mmCIF file of C-alpha atoms in Angstrom:
data_model
loop_
_atom_site.group_PDB
_atom_site.id
_atom_site.type_symbol
_atom_site.label_atom_id
_atom_site.label_comp_id
_atom_site.label_asym_id
_atom_site.label_seq_id
_atom_site.Cartn_x
_atom_site.Cartn_y
_atom_site.Cartn_z
ATOM 1 C CA UNK A 1 -0.054 -0.020 -0.048
ATOM 2 C CA UNK A 2 1.374 3.416 -1.033
ATOM 3 C CA UNK A 3 1.723 6.245 1.315
ATOM 4 C CA UNK A 4 -1.016 8.322 -0.395
ATOM 5 C CA UNK A 5 -3.464 5.382 -0.067
ATOM 6 C CA UNK A 6 -2.551 5.207 3.597
ATOM 7 C CA UNK A 7 -3.026 8.790 4.177
ATOM 8 C CA UNK A 8 -6.521 8.696 2.541
ATOM 9 C CA UNK A 9 -7.665 5.860 4.985
ATOM 10 C CA UNK A 10 -6.225 7.814 7.953
ATOM 11 C CA UNK A 11 -8.236 10.872 6.918
ATOM 12 C CA UNK A 12 -11.223 9.059 6.459
ATOM 13 C CA UNK A 13 -11.145 7.344 9.901
ATOM 14 C CA UNK A 14 -10.415 10.829 11.469
ATOM 15 C CA UNK A 15 -13.440 12.291 9.666
ATOM 16 C CA UNK A 16 -15.621 9.516 10.982
ATOM 17 C CA UNK A 17 -14.335 10.114 14.522
ATOM 18 C CA UNK A 18 -15.178 13.673 14.264
ATOM 19 C CA UNK A 19 -18.663 13.054 12.859
ATOM 20 C CA UNK A 20 -19.414 10.672 15.650
ATOM 21 C CA UNK A 21 -18.308 13.305 18.231
ATOM 22 C CA UNK A 22 -20.495 15.825 16.761
ATOM 23 C CA UNK A 23 -23.487 13.737 16.519
ATOM 24 C CA UNK A 24 -23.133 12.730 20.288
ATOM 25 C CA UNK A 25 -22.858 16.511 21.210
ATOM 26 C CA UNK A 26 -26.003 17.308 19.181
ATOM 27 C CA UNK A 27 -28.163 14.936 21.187
ATOM 28 C CA UNK A 28 -30.447 16.840 23.700
ATOM 29 C CA UNK A 29 -29.429 16.358 27.462
ATOM 30 C CA UNK A 30 -32.048 14.905 29.921
ATOM 31 C CA UNK A 31 -32.536 16.868 33.102
ATOM 32 C CA UNK A 32 -32.181 15.335 36.536
ATOM 33 C CA UNK A 33 -35.901 16.090 37.003
ATOM 34 C CA UNK A 34 -36.875 13.833 33.954
ATOM 35 C CA UNK A 35 -34.644 10.873 35.128
ATOM 36 C CA UNK A 36 -35.677 10.895 38.613
ATOM 37 C CA UNK A 37 -38.170 8.226 39.554
ATOM 38 C CA UNK A 38 -41.764 9.543 40.496
ATOM 39 C CA UNK A 39 -42.285 9.885 44.391
ATOM 40 C CA UNK A 40 -43.949 7.044 46.128
ATOM 41 C CA UNK A 41 -47.319 8.264 47.421
ATOM 42 C CA UNK A 42 -48.634 7.122 50.813
ATOM 43 C CA UNK A 43 -52.080 8.075 51.672
ATOM 44 C CA UNK A 44 -52.953 8.173 55.456
ATOM 45 C CA UNK A 45 -56.303 9.763 55.068
ATOM 46 C CA UNK A 46 -58.141 6.554 55.957
ATOM 47 C CA UNK A 47 -55.964 6.398 59.165
ATOM 48 C CA UNK A 48 -56.979 9.940 59.945
ATOM 49 C CA UNK A 49 -60.461 9.149 59.591
ATOM 50 C CA UNK A 50 -60.096 5.963 61.901
ATOM 51 C CA UNK A 51 -58.567 8.136 64.485
ATOM 52 C CA UNK A 52 -61.469 10.719 64.287
ATOM 53 C CA UNK A 53 -64.121 7.861 64.794
ATOM 54 C CA UNK A 54 -62.195 6.488 67.666
ATOM 55 C CA UNK A 55 -61.601 9.866 69.355
ATOM 56 C CA UNK A 56 -65.376 10.724 68.985
ATOM 57 C CA UNK A 57 -66.031 7.420 70.889
ATOM 58 C CA UNK A 58 -63.550 8.274 73.626
ATOM 59 C CA UNK A 59 -64.989 11.691 74.130
ATOM 60 C CA UNK A 60 -68.495 10.410 74.365
ATOM 61 C CA UNK A 61 -67.290 8.311 77.391
ATOM 62 C CA UNK A 62 -66.485 11.509 78.984
ATOM 63 C CA UNK A 63 -69.593 13.367 77.909
ATOM 64 C CA UNK A 64 -67.363 15.697 75.761
ATOM 65 C CA UNK A 65 -68.726 14.672 72.509
ATOM 66 C CA UNK A 66 -71.557 17.201 72.196
ATOM 67 C CA UNK A 67 -71.693 19.423 69.153
ATOM 68 C CA UNK A 68 -72.683 22.291 71.310
ATOM 69 C CA UNK A 69 -69.398 22.161 73.132
ATOM 70 C CA UNK A 70 -67.437 22.895 69.931
ATOM 71 C CA UNK A 71 -66.716 26.774 69.414
ATOM 72 C CA UNK A 72 -64.096 26.280 66.606
ATOM 73 C CA UNK A 73 -63.347 23.448 64.204
ATOM 74 C CA UNK A 74 -61.457 22.908 60.846
ATOM 75 C CA UNK A 75 -60.322 20.050 58.730
ATOM 76 C CA UNK A 76 -57.478 20.165 56.228
ATOM 77 C CA UNK A 77 -55.916 17.841 53.761
ATOM 78 C CA UNK A 78 -52.029 17.787 54.344
ATOM 79 C CA UNK A 79 -49.239 16.901 52.177
ATOM 80 C CA UNK A 80 -45.540 16.599 52.809
ATOM 81 C CA UNK A 81 -42.396 15.210 50.690
ATOM 82 C CA UNK A 82 -39.991 13.205 52.666
ATOM 83 C CA UNK A 83 -37.070 11.832 50.517
ATOM 84 C CA UNK A 84 -38.735 9.624 47.918
ATOM 85 C CA UNK A 85 -42.152 9.693 49.752
ATOM 86 C CA UNK A 86 -45.100 11.956 49.416
ATOM 87 C CA UNK A 87 -47.284 11.542 52.468
ATOM 88 C CA UNK A 88 -50.891 12.850 52.553
ATOM 89 C CA UNK A 89 -53.352 12.693 55.592
ATOM 90 C CA UNK A 90 -56.080 14.729 57.133
ATOM 91 C CA UNK A 91 -55.629 17.120 60.036
ATOM 92 C CA UNK A 92 -58.418 18.014 62.411
ATOM 93 C CA UNK A 93 -58.709 21.037 64.783
ATOM 94 C CA UNK A 94 -61.297 21.428 67.668
ATOM 95 C CA UNK A 95 -61.681 24.037 70.361
ATOM 96 C CA UNK A 96 -64.241 23.043 72.972
ATOM 97 C CA UNK A 97 -65.841 25.293 75.474
ATOM 98 C CA UNK A 98 -66.723 22.856 78.484
ATOM 99 C CA UNK A 99 -69.375 24.239 80.678
ATOM 100 C CA UNK A 100 -68.688 24.350 84.290
ATOM 101 C CA UNK A 101 -72.260 23.361 85.392
ATOM 102 C CA UNK A 102 -73.944 20.728 83.147
ATOM 103 C CA UNK A 103 -75.365 17.275 83.569
ATOM 104 C CA UNK A 104 -72.630 14.532 84.012
ATOM 105 C CA UNK A 105 -69.668 16.856 82.941
ATOM 106 C CA UNK A 106 -66.827 16.755 85.488
ATOM 107 C CA UNK A 107 -63.979 19.241 85.991
ATOM 108 C CA UNK A 108 -61.418 19.029 83.514
ATOM 109 C CA UNK A 109 -58.798 18.997 86.433
ATOM 110 C CA UNK A 110 -60.368 15.644 87.620
ATOM 111 C CA UNK A 111 -60.807 13.885 84.383
ATOM 112 C CA UNK A 112 -57.537 14.986 82.451
ATOM 113 C CA UNK A 113 -55.442 12.244 83.634
ATOM 114 C CA UNK A 114 -58.189 9.489 82.852
ATOM 115 C CA UNK A 115 -58.828 11.090 79.461
ATOM 116 C CA UNK A 116 -55.042 11.148 78.623
ATOM 117 C CA UNK A 117 -54.545 7.595 79.764
ATOM 118 C CA UNK A 118 -57.406 6.597 77.669
ATOM 119 C CA UNK A 119 -55.972 8.272 74.679
ATOM 120 C CA UNK A 120 -52.486 6.972 75.124
ATOM 121 C CA UNK A 121 -54.011 3.428 75.074
ATOM 122 C CA UNK A 122 -55.614 3.929 71.624
ATOM 123 C CA UNK A 123 -53.312 6.261 69.551
ATOM 124 C CA UNK A 124 -49.552 5.963 68.714
ATOM 125 C CA UNK A 125 -48.556 9.316 69.801
ATOM 126 C CA UNK A 126 -50.288 11.633 72.318
ATOM 127 C CA UNK A 127 -48.966 14.942 73.681
ATOM 128 C CA UNK A 128 -50.721 16.939 76.210
ATOM 129 C CA UNK A 129 -50.429 20.244 77.937
ATOM 130 C CA UNK A 130 -52.403 21.425 81.181
ATOM 131 C CA UNK A 131 -52.666 24.941 82.370
ATOM 132 C CA UNK A 132 -54.645 26.334 85.196
ATOM 133 C CA UNK A 133 -55.290 29.681 86.778
ATOM 134 C CA UNK A 134 -57.997 31.638 88.656
ATOM 135 C CA UNK A 135 -60.152 32.175 85.727
ATOM 136 C CA UNK A 136 -60.135 28.931 83.681
ATOM 137 C CA UNK A 137 -58.805 25.365 83.110
ATOM 138 C CA UNK A 138 -57.122 24.510 79.591
ATOM 139 C CA UNK A 139 -56.161 21.103 78.367
ATOM 140 C CA UNK A 140 -54.309 20.904 75.013
ATOM 141 C CA UNK A 141 -53.948 17.627 73.395
ATOM 142 C CA UNK A 142 -52.286 16.546 70.107
ATOM 143 C CA UNK A 143 -52.610 13.127 68.433
ATOM 144 C CA UNK A 144 -50.134 12.013 65.908
ATOM 145 C CA UNK A 145 -48.512 9.121 64.136
ATOM 146 C CA UNK A 146 -45.105 8.152 62.625
ATOM 147 C CA UNK A 147 -45.081 7.393 58.890
ATOM 148 C CA UNK A 148 -43.703 4.007 57.685
ATOM 149 C CA UNK A 149 -39.907 4.033 57.147
ATOM 150 C CA UNK A 150 -39.971 7.660 58.380
ATOM 151 C CA UNK A 151 -39.148 9.092 61.736
ATOM 152 C CA UNK A 152 -41.253 12.315 61.130
ATOM 153 C CA UNK A 153 -44.315 12.720 63.168
ATOM 154 C CA UNK A 154 -47.630 13.657 61.437
ATOM 155 C CA UNK A 155 -50.223 15.283 63.488
ATOM 156 C CA UNK A 156 -53.754 14.309 62.838
ATOM 157 C CA UNK A 157 -55.737 16.152 65.801
ATOM 158 C CA UNK A 158 -55.176 19.236 67.782
ATOM 159 C CA UNK A 159 -57.627 19.643 70.542
ATOM 160 C CA UNK A 160 -58.358 22.500 73.061
ATOM 161 C CA UNK A 161 -60.638 22.093 76.098
ATOM 162 C CA UNK A 162 -61.357 25.292 77.936
ATOM 163 C CA UNK A 163 -63.398 25.288 81.152
ATOM 164 C CA UNK A 164 -64.052 28.053 83.732
ATOM 165 C CA UNK A 165 -62.693 27.655 87.222
ATOM 166 C CA UNK A 166 -65.107 27.040 90.044
ATOM 167 C CA UNK A 167 -65.189 29.299 93.006
ATOM 168 C CA UNK A 168 -65.322 26.146 95.147
ATOM 169 C CA UNK A 169 -65.785 22.531 94.934
ATOM 170 C CA UNK A 170 -68.034 20.659 97.032
ATOM 171 C CA UNK A 171 -68.361 16.842 97.449
ATOM 172 C CA UNK A 172 -71.402 15.162 98.823
ATOM 173 C CA UNK A 173 -71.204 11.763 100.122
ATOM 174 C CA UNK A 174 -74.229 9.609 100.701
ATOM 175 C CA UNK A 175 -73.956 6.871 103.460
ATOM 176 C CA UNK A 176 -75.855 3.782 104.303
ATOM 177 C CA UNK A 177 -76.597 2.115 101.097
ATOM 178 C CA UNK A 178 -77.578 -1.535 101.054
ATOM 179 C CA UNK A 179 -81.257 -1.521 102.388
ATOM 180 C CA UNK A 180 -83.199 -0.259 99.460
ATOM 181 C CA UNK A 181 -84.315 2.561 101.788
ATOM 182 C CA UNK A 182 -86.947 5.257 100.752
ATOM 183 C CA UNK A 183 -85.109 7.978 98.667
ATOM 184 C CA UNK A 184 -83.021 5.357 96.757
ATOM 185 C CA UNK A 185 -84.484 6.182 93.442
ATOM 186 C CA UNK A 186 -84.642 10.160 94.137
ATOM 187 C CA UNK A 187 -80.979 9.938 94.967
ATOM 188 C CA UNK A 188 -79.778 7.882 91.954
ATOM 189 C CA UNK A 189 -81.696 10.287 89.657
ATOM 190 C CA UNK A 190 -79.618 13.383 90.698
ATOM 191 C CA UNK A 191 -77.521 14.258 87.776
ATOM 192 C CA UNK A 192 -74.490 15.712 89.409
ATOM 193 C CA UNK A 193 -71.450 13.799 90.912
ATOM 194 C CA UNK A 194 -72.067 12.228 94.154
ATOM 195 C CA UNK A 195 -69.975 9.801 96.296
ATOM 196 C CA UNK A 196 -72.206 6.661 97.367
ATOM 197 C CA UNK A 197 -70.843 4.662 100.479
ATOM 198 C CA UNK A 198 -72.444 1.151 100.556
ATOM 199 C CA UNK A 199 -72.391 -1.258 103.597
ATOM 200 C CA UNK A 200 -71.168 -4.793 103.166
ATOM 201 C CA UNK A 201 -73.356 -7.773 103.262
ATOM 202 C CA UNK A 202 -76.713 -5.833 103.646
ATOM 203 C CA UNK A 203 -79.842 -7.092 101.896
ATOM 204 C CA UNK A 204 -79.500 -4.799 98.832
ATOM 205 C CA UNK A 205 -75.733 -4.021 98.891
ATOM 206 C CA UNK A 206 -75.081 -5.931 95.456
ATOM 207 C CA UNK A 207 -78.221 -4.078 93.866
ATOM 208 C CA UNK A 208 -77.488 -0.694 95.097
ATOM 209 C CA UNK A 209 -73.791 -0.875 94.231
ATOM 210 C CA UNK A 210 -74.842 -1.769 90.645
ATOM 211 C CA UNK A 211 -77.393 1.003 90.528
ATOM 212 C CA UNK A 212 -74.819 3.467 91.675
ATOM 213 C CA UNK A 213 -72.290 2.513 88.993
ATOM 214 C CA UNK A 214 -74.964 2.503 86.360
ATOM 215 C CA UNK A 215 -75.946 5.957 87.430
ATOM 216 C CA UNK A 216 -72.378 7.239 86.961
ATOM 217 C CA UNK A 217 -71.852 8.010 90.684
ATOM 218 C CA UNK A 218 -68.682 7.133 92.786
ATOM 219 C CA UNK A 219 -68.804 4.021 94.774
ATOM 220 C CA UNK A 220 -66.931 3.353 98.002
ATOM 221 C CA UNK A 221 -67.208 0.876 100.874
ATOM 222 C CA UNK A 222 -69.012 2.181 103.964
ATOM 223 C CA UNK A 223 -66.910 0.203 106.341
ATOM 224 C CA UNK A 224 -68.564 -0.648 109.921
ATOM 225 C CA UNK A 225 -66.452 0.220 112.871
ATOM 226 C CA UNK A 226 -66.878 -0.260 116.519
ATOM 227 C CA UNK A 227 -68.791 2.574 118.341
ATOM 228 C CA UNK A 228 -68.158 3.936 121.762
ATOM 229 C CA UNK A 229 -71.528 2.609 123.128
ATOM 230 C CA UNK A 230 -71.224 -1.264 123.380
ATOM 231 C CA UNK A 231 -74.884 -1.781 123.128
ATOM 232 C CA UNK A 232 -74.981 -0.314 119.569
ATOM 233 C CA UNK A 233 -74.376 -2.988 116.825
ATOM 234 C CA UNK A 234 -72.585 -1.764 113.963
ATOM 235 C CA UNK A 235 -73.734 -4.677 111.647
ATOM 236 C CA UNK A 236 -72.188 -7.373 109.454
ATOM 237 C CA UNK A 237 -68.592 -6.783 108.509
ATOM 238 C CA UNK A 238 -67.637 -4.641 111.527
ATOM 239 C CA UNK A 239 -64.152 -4.315 112.721
ATOM 240 C CA UNK A 240 -63.513 -4.028 116.539
ATOM 241 C CA UNK A 241 -60.495 -2.801 118.457
ATOM 242 C CA UNK A 242 -59.946 -6.183 119.995
ATOM 243 C CA UNK A 243 -59.123 -7.570 116.730
ATOM 244 C CA UNK A 244 -55.497 -8.094 116.012
ATOM 245 C CA UNK A 245 -54.147 -6.623 112.651
ATOM 246 C CA UNK A 246 -54.513 -10.050 110.796
ATOM 247 C CA UNK A 247 -58.208 -10.250 111.692
ATOM 248 C CA UNK A 248 -58.785 -6.627 110.901
ATOM 249 C CA UNK A 249 -57.167 -6.976 107.339
ATOM 250 C CA UNK A 250 -59.157 -10.300 106.556
ATOM 251 C CA UNK A 251 -62.364 -8.782 107.619
ATOM 252 C CA UNK A 252 -61.767 -5.532 105.556
ATOM 253 C CA UNK A 253 -60.445 -7.410 102.512
ATOM 254 C CA UNK A 254 -63.617 -9.443 102.402
ATOM 255 C CA UNK A 255 -65.799 -6.516 102.712
ATOM 256 C CA UNK A 256 -64.010 -4.598 99.934
ATOM 257 C CA UNK A 257 -64.180 -7.862 97.660
ATOM 258 C CA UNK A 258 -68.026 -8.052 98.311
ATOM 259 C CA UNK A 259 -68.286 -4.820 96.283
ATOM 260 C CA UNK A 260 -67.362 -4.440 92.685
ATOM 261 C CA UNK A 261 -65.251 -1.370 91.370
ATOM 262 C CA UNK A 262 -65.029 0.387 94.711
ATOM 263 C CA UNK A 263 -62.361 3.313 94.630
ATOM 264 C CA UNK A 264 -62.022 3.927 98.334
ATOM 265 C CA UNK A 265 -63.722 3.647 101.791
ATOM 266 C CA UNK A 266 -65.148 5.615 104.613
ATOM 267 C CA UNK A 267 -66.351 4.298 108.003
ATOM 268 C CA UNK A 268 -69.727 3.635 109.534
ATOM 269 C CA UNK A 269 -70.295 4.545 113.388
ATOM 270 C CA UNK A 270 -66.795 3.861 114.616
ATOM 271 C CA UNK A 271 -66.279 6.403 117.318
ATOM 272 C CA UNK A 272 -64.150 3.979 119.212
ATOM 273 C CA UNK A 273 -62.294 2.020 116.461
ATOM 274 C CA UNK A 274 -61.638 5.035 114.343
ATOM 275 C CA UNK A 275 -59.830 6.372 117.415
ATOM 276 C CA UNK A 276 -57.530 3.473 117.712
ATOM 277 C CA UNK A 277 -54.228 3.737 115.697
ATOM 278 C CA UNK A 278 -53.780 -0.113 115.867
ATOM 279 C CA UNK A 279 -57.243 -0.487 113.842
ATOM 280 C CA UNK A 280 -56.576 2.422 111.417
ATOM 281 C CA UNK A 281 -53.122 1.289 110.525
ATOM 282 C CA UNK A 282 -54.272 -2.147 109.527
ATOM 283 C CA UNK A 283 -57.024 -0.652 107.574
ATOM 284 C CA UNK A 284 -54.969 1.997 105.810
ATOM 285 C CA UNK A 285 -52.275 -0.782 105.022
ATOM 286 C CA UNK A 286 -55.050 -2.796 102.852
ATOM 287 C CA UNK A 287 -56.048 0.491 101.006
ATOM 288 C CA UNK A 288 -52.388 1.326 100.219
ATOM 289 C CA UNK A 289 -51.960 -2.159 98.879
ATOM 290 C CA UNK A 290 -55.089 -1.910 96.671
ATOM 291 C CA UNK A 291 -54.429 1.728 95.548
ATOM 292 C CA UNK A 292 -57.670 2.924 97.202
ATOM 293 C CA UNK A 293 -58.399 6.244 98.935
ATOM 294 C CA UNK A 294 -59.661 6.826 102.661
ATOM 295 C CA UNK A 295 -62.379 9.299 103.575
ATOM 296 C CA UNK A 296 -62.285 9.966 107.337
ATOM 297 C CA UNK A 297 -66.091 10.278 108.119
ATOM 298 C CA UNK A 298 -65.084 12.235 111.454
ATOM 299 C CA UNK A 299 -67.523 10.557 113.589
ATOM 300 C CA UNK A 300 -65.322 11.164 116.569
ATOM 301 C CA UNK A 301 -63.060 14.221 117.188
ATOM 302 C CA UNK A 302 -60.281 11.792 118.293
ATOM 303 C CA UNK A 303 -60.483 9.818 114.971
ATOM 304 C CA UNK A 304 -56.862 9.014 113.474
ATOM 305 C CA UNK A 305 -57.830 7.808 110.082
ATOM 306 C CA UNK A 306 -57.113 11.054 108.242
ATOM 307 C CA UNK A 307 -53.495 11.392 109.862
ATOM 308 C CA UNK A 308 -52.695 7.658 109.461
ATOM 309 C CA UNK A 309 -53.671 7.737 105.898
ATOM 310 C CA UNK A 310 -51.396 10.761 105.213
ATOM 311 C CA UNK A 311 -48.563 8.987 107.091
ATOM 312 C CA UNK A 312 -48.766 5.951 104.809
ATOM 313 C CA UNK A 313 -49.199 7.982 101.638
ATOM 314 C CA UNK A 314 -52.810 6.860 101.065
ATOM 315 C CA UNK A 315 -54.945 9.607 99.244
ATOM 316 C CA UNK A 316 -57.416 10.952 101.868
ATOM 317 C CA UNK A 317 -59.651 13.611 103.133
ATOM 318 C CA UNK A 318 -62.208 14.087 105.879
ATOM 319 C CA UNK A 319 -65.888 15.000 106.384
ATOM 320 C CA UNK A 320 -66.519 18.512 107.550
ATOM 321 C CA UNK A 321 -70.095 17.955 108.681
ATOM 322 C CA UNK A 322 -73.175 15.856 108.483
ATOM 323 C CA UNK A 323 -76.081 17.353 106.616
ATOM 324 C CA UNK A 324 -79.164 15.574 107.718
ATOM 325 C CA UNK A 325 -79.254 15.001 111.511
ATOM 326 C CA UNK A 326 -82.408 16.511 111.354
ATOM 327 C CA UNK A 327 -84.479 14.480 108.859
ATOM 328 C CA UNK A 328 -86.571 17.461 107.398
ATOM 329 C CA UNK A 329 -86.168 18.751 103.654
ATOM 330 C CA UNK A 330 -86.103 22.572 104.751
ATOM 331 C CA UNK A 331 -83.436 21.783 107.640
ATOM 332 C CA UNK A 332 -81.162 20.019 105.272
ATOM 333 C CA UNK A 333 -81.474 22.626 102.772
ATOM 334 C CA UNK A 334 -80.537 25.328 105.281
ATOM 335 C CA UNK A 335 -77.608 23.185 106.259
ATOM 336 C CA UNK A 336 -76.436 22.731 102.781
ATOM 337 C CA UNK A 337 -76.476 26.370 101.974
ATOM 338 C CA UNK A 338 -74.552 27.222 104.997
ATOM 339 C CA UNK A 339 -71.789 24.718 104.020
ATOM 340 C CA UNK A 340 -71.798 25.945 100.538
ATOM 341 C CA UNK A 341 -70.819 29.482 101.892
ATOM 342 C CA UNK A 342 -68.158 27.637 103.964
ATOM 343 C CA UNK A 343 -67.022 25.950 100.835
ATOM 344 C CA UNK A 344 -66.625 29.257 99.043
ATOM 345 C CA UNK A 345 -64.183 30.417 102.057
ATOM 346 C CA UNK A 346 -62.257 27.059 102.173
ATOM 347 C CA UNK A 347 -62.443 26.399 98.347
ATOM 348 C CA UNK A 348 -62.961 22.696 98.907
ATOM 349 C CA UNK A 349 -65.196 20.932 101.318
ATOM 350 C CA UNK A 350 -66.673 17.350 101.955
ATOM 351 C CA UNK A 351 -69.942 16.716 103.632
ATOM 352 C CA UNK A 352 -71.859 13.606 104.405
ATOM 353 C CA UNK A 353 -75.646 12.891 104.147
ATOM 354 C CA UNK A 354 -77.692 9.656 104.040
ATOM 355 C CA UNK A 355 -80.141 7.566 101.683
ATOM 356 C CA UNK A 356 -83.376 9.527 102.618
ATOM 357 C CA UNK A 357 -86.063 11.408 100.539
ATOM 358 C CA UNK A 358 -85.649 14.516 102.222
ATOM 359 C CA UNK A 359 -81.988 14.449 101.783
ATOM 360 C CA UNK A 360 -82.310 13.803 97.941
ATOM 361 C CA UNK A 361 -84.907 16.358 97.547
ATOM 362 C CA UNK A 362 -82.901 19.030 99.368
ATOM 363 C CA UNK A 363 -79.914 18.296 97.179
ATOM 364 C CA UNK A 364 -81.976 18.235 93.816
ATOM 365 C CA UNK A 365 -83.850 21.471 94.724
ATOM 366 C CA UNK A 366 -80.672 23.437 95.731
ATOM 367 C CA UNK A 367 -78.416 22.424 92.811
ATOM 368 C CA UNK A 368 -79.382 25.802 90.772
ATOM 369 C CA UNK A 369 -78.635 27.817 93.834
ATOM 370 C CA UNK A 370 -75.221 26.525 94.789
ATOM 371 C CA UNK A 371 -74.160 26.366 91.141
ATOM 372 C CA UNK A 372 -75.156 30.259 90.942
ATOM 373 C CA UNK A 373 -72.893 30.796 93.837
ATOM 374 C CA UNK A 374 -70.050 29.258 91.691
ATOM 375 C CA UNK A 375 -69.858 26.051 93.693
ATOM 376 C CA UNK A 376 -69.047 22.831 91.687
ATOM 377 C CA UNK A 377 -70.218 19.447 92.835
ATOM 378 C CA UNK A 378 -67.499 16.765 92.558
ATOM 379 C CA UNK A 379 -66.687 13.412 93.694
ATOM 380 C CA UNK A 380 -64.644 12.834 96.717
ATOM 381 C CA UNK A 381 -61.862 11.612 94.718
ATOM 382 C CA UNK A 382 -61.363 14.984 93.204
ATOM 383 C CA UNK A 383 -60.561 16.524 96.570
ATOM 384 C CA UNK A 384 -57.962 14.005 98.022
ATOM 385 C CA UNK A 385 -54.671 15.204 99.664
#
């Protein structure tokens, strides 16, 4: 091959290489946006709706589901990009003005822990903030979840509960349940918080306890204790000062077991035994083990129940006065009004009455009056130290 032919071949190859390079440069470039894969869409709207339905069910249990309580509300569809995922869900906002005086609505301060615990059991993430001053109580709750394969939290619900602060709190205890006495029906029909103390092993103890729970009142054991007068019989299940600690605990445990869902105990009669530290220590030790509270009925000025309970770290409080020593409706009303005024001075007060028609009617008729005074009826468990 001569040199001219070789040069021609080399020139041709070079020309082909140049043409190839130009052809590649002339191809349109593809942007990163076009080459990226489309985001993976994850829709949590169904989960948000499930949360919403469950929340409504829980609020109903606490009588906070009424539409009239909602002062503000909104619902928005949310969307957020996280790496290769695009998450969508529904966000709900509600502001509820909770009335201070209404049928079966408790103080926010008394129900907040129970409500938060219930929400914790049913939702993956629950965050709560509580504040209280002289004018109002405020509970703010956020409900959220974590997206799959992502540590970010997505909020589905923001709730604000606002309730005026009462001027005073008054707990009324009704003793001597277990006999189906006259006044039972009237007492159970009172649509305000009452604490009912049931005697053990009486003819209607089981029935009364069931009716009390069904009426959304608070149930405690009315424990019979030895009185000062030896001729007075405190009845079945009584505890006497002569018993040793083991005997006292056995009797008390049996009495507590006879009633379902009691949250505490107070005492019946007991002017002698309630003043005996040996007796009260054994009783308080059982209550501490069972995580129950003790209400000192104050049947004797020498009672050591309140102080013993505080010593053992058992939640406790004590009765200020009995309201129906005179079984006449107008006399009971006068006593309740007097004690409502004392409650305004002390801010909190516990008083005790009995299952009687006159007592029930007096309480029912005075509800509007004491609520106009700014006094909120509460359970004894709301006033424990």
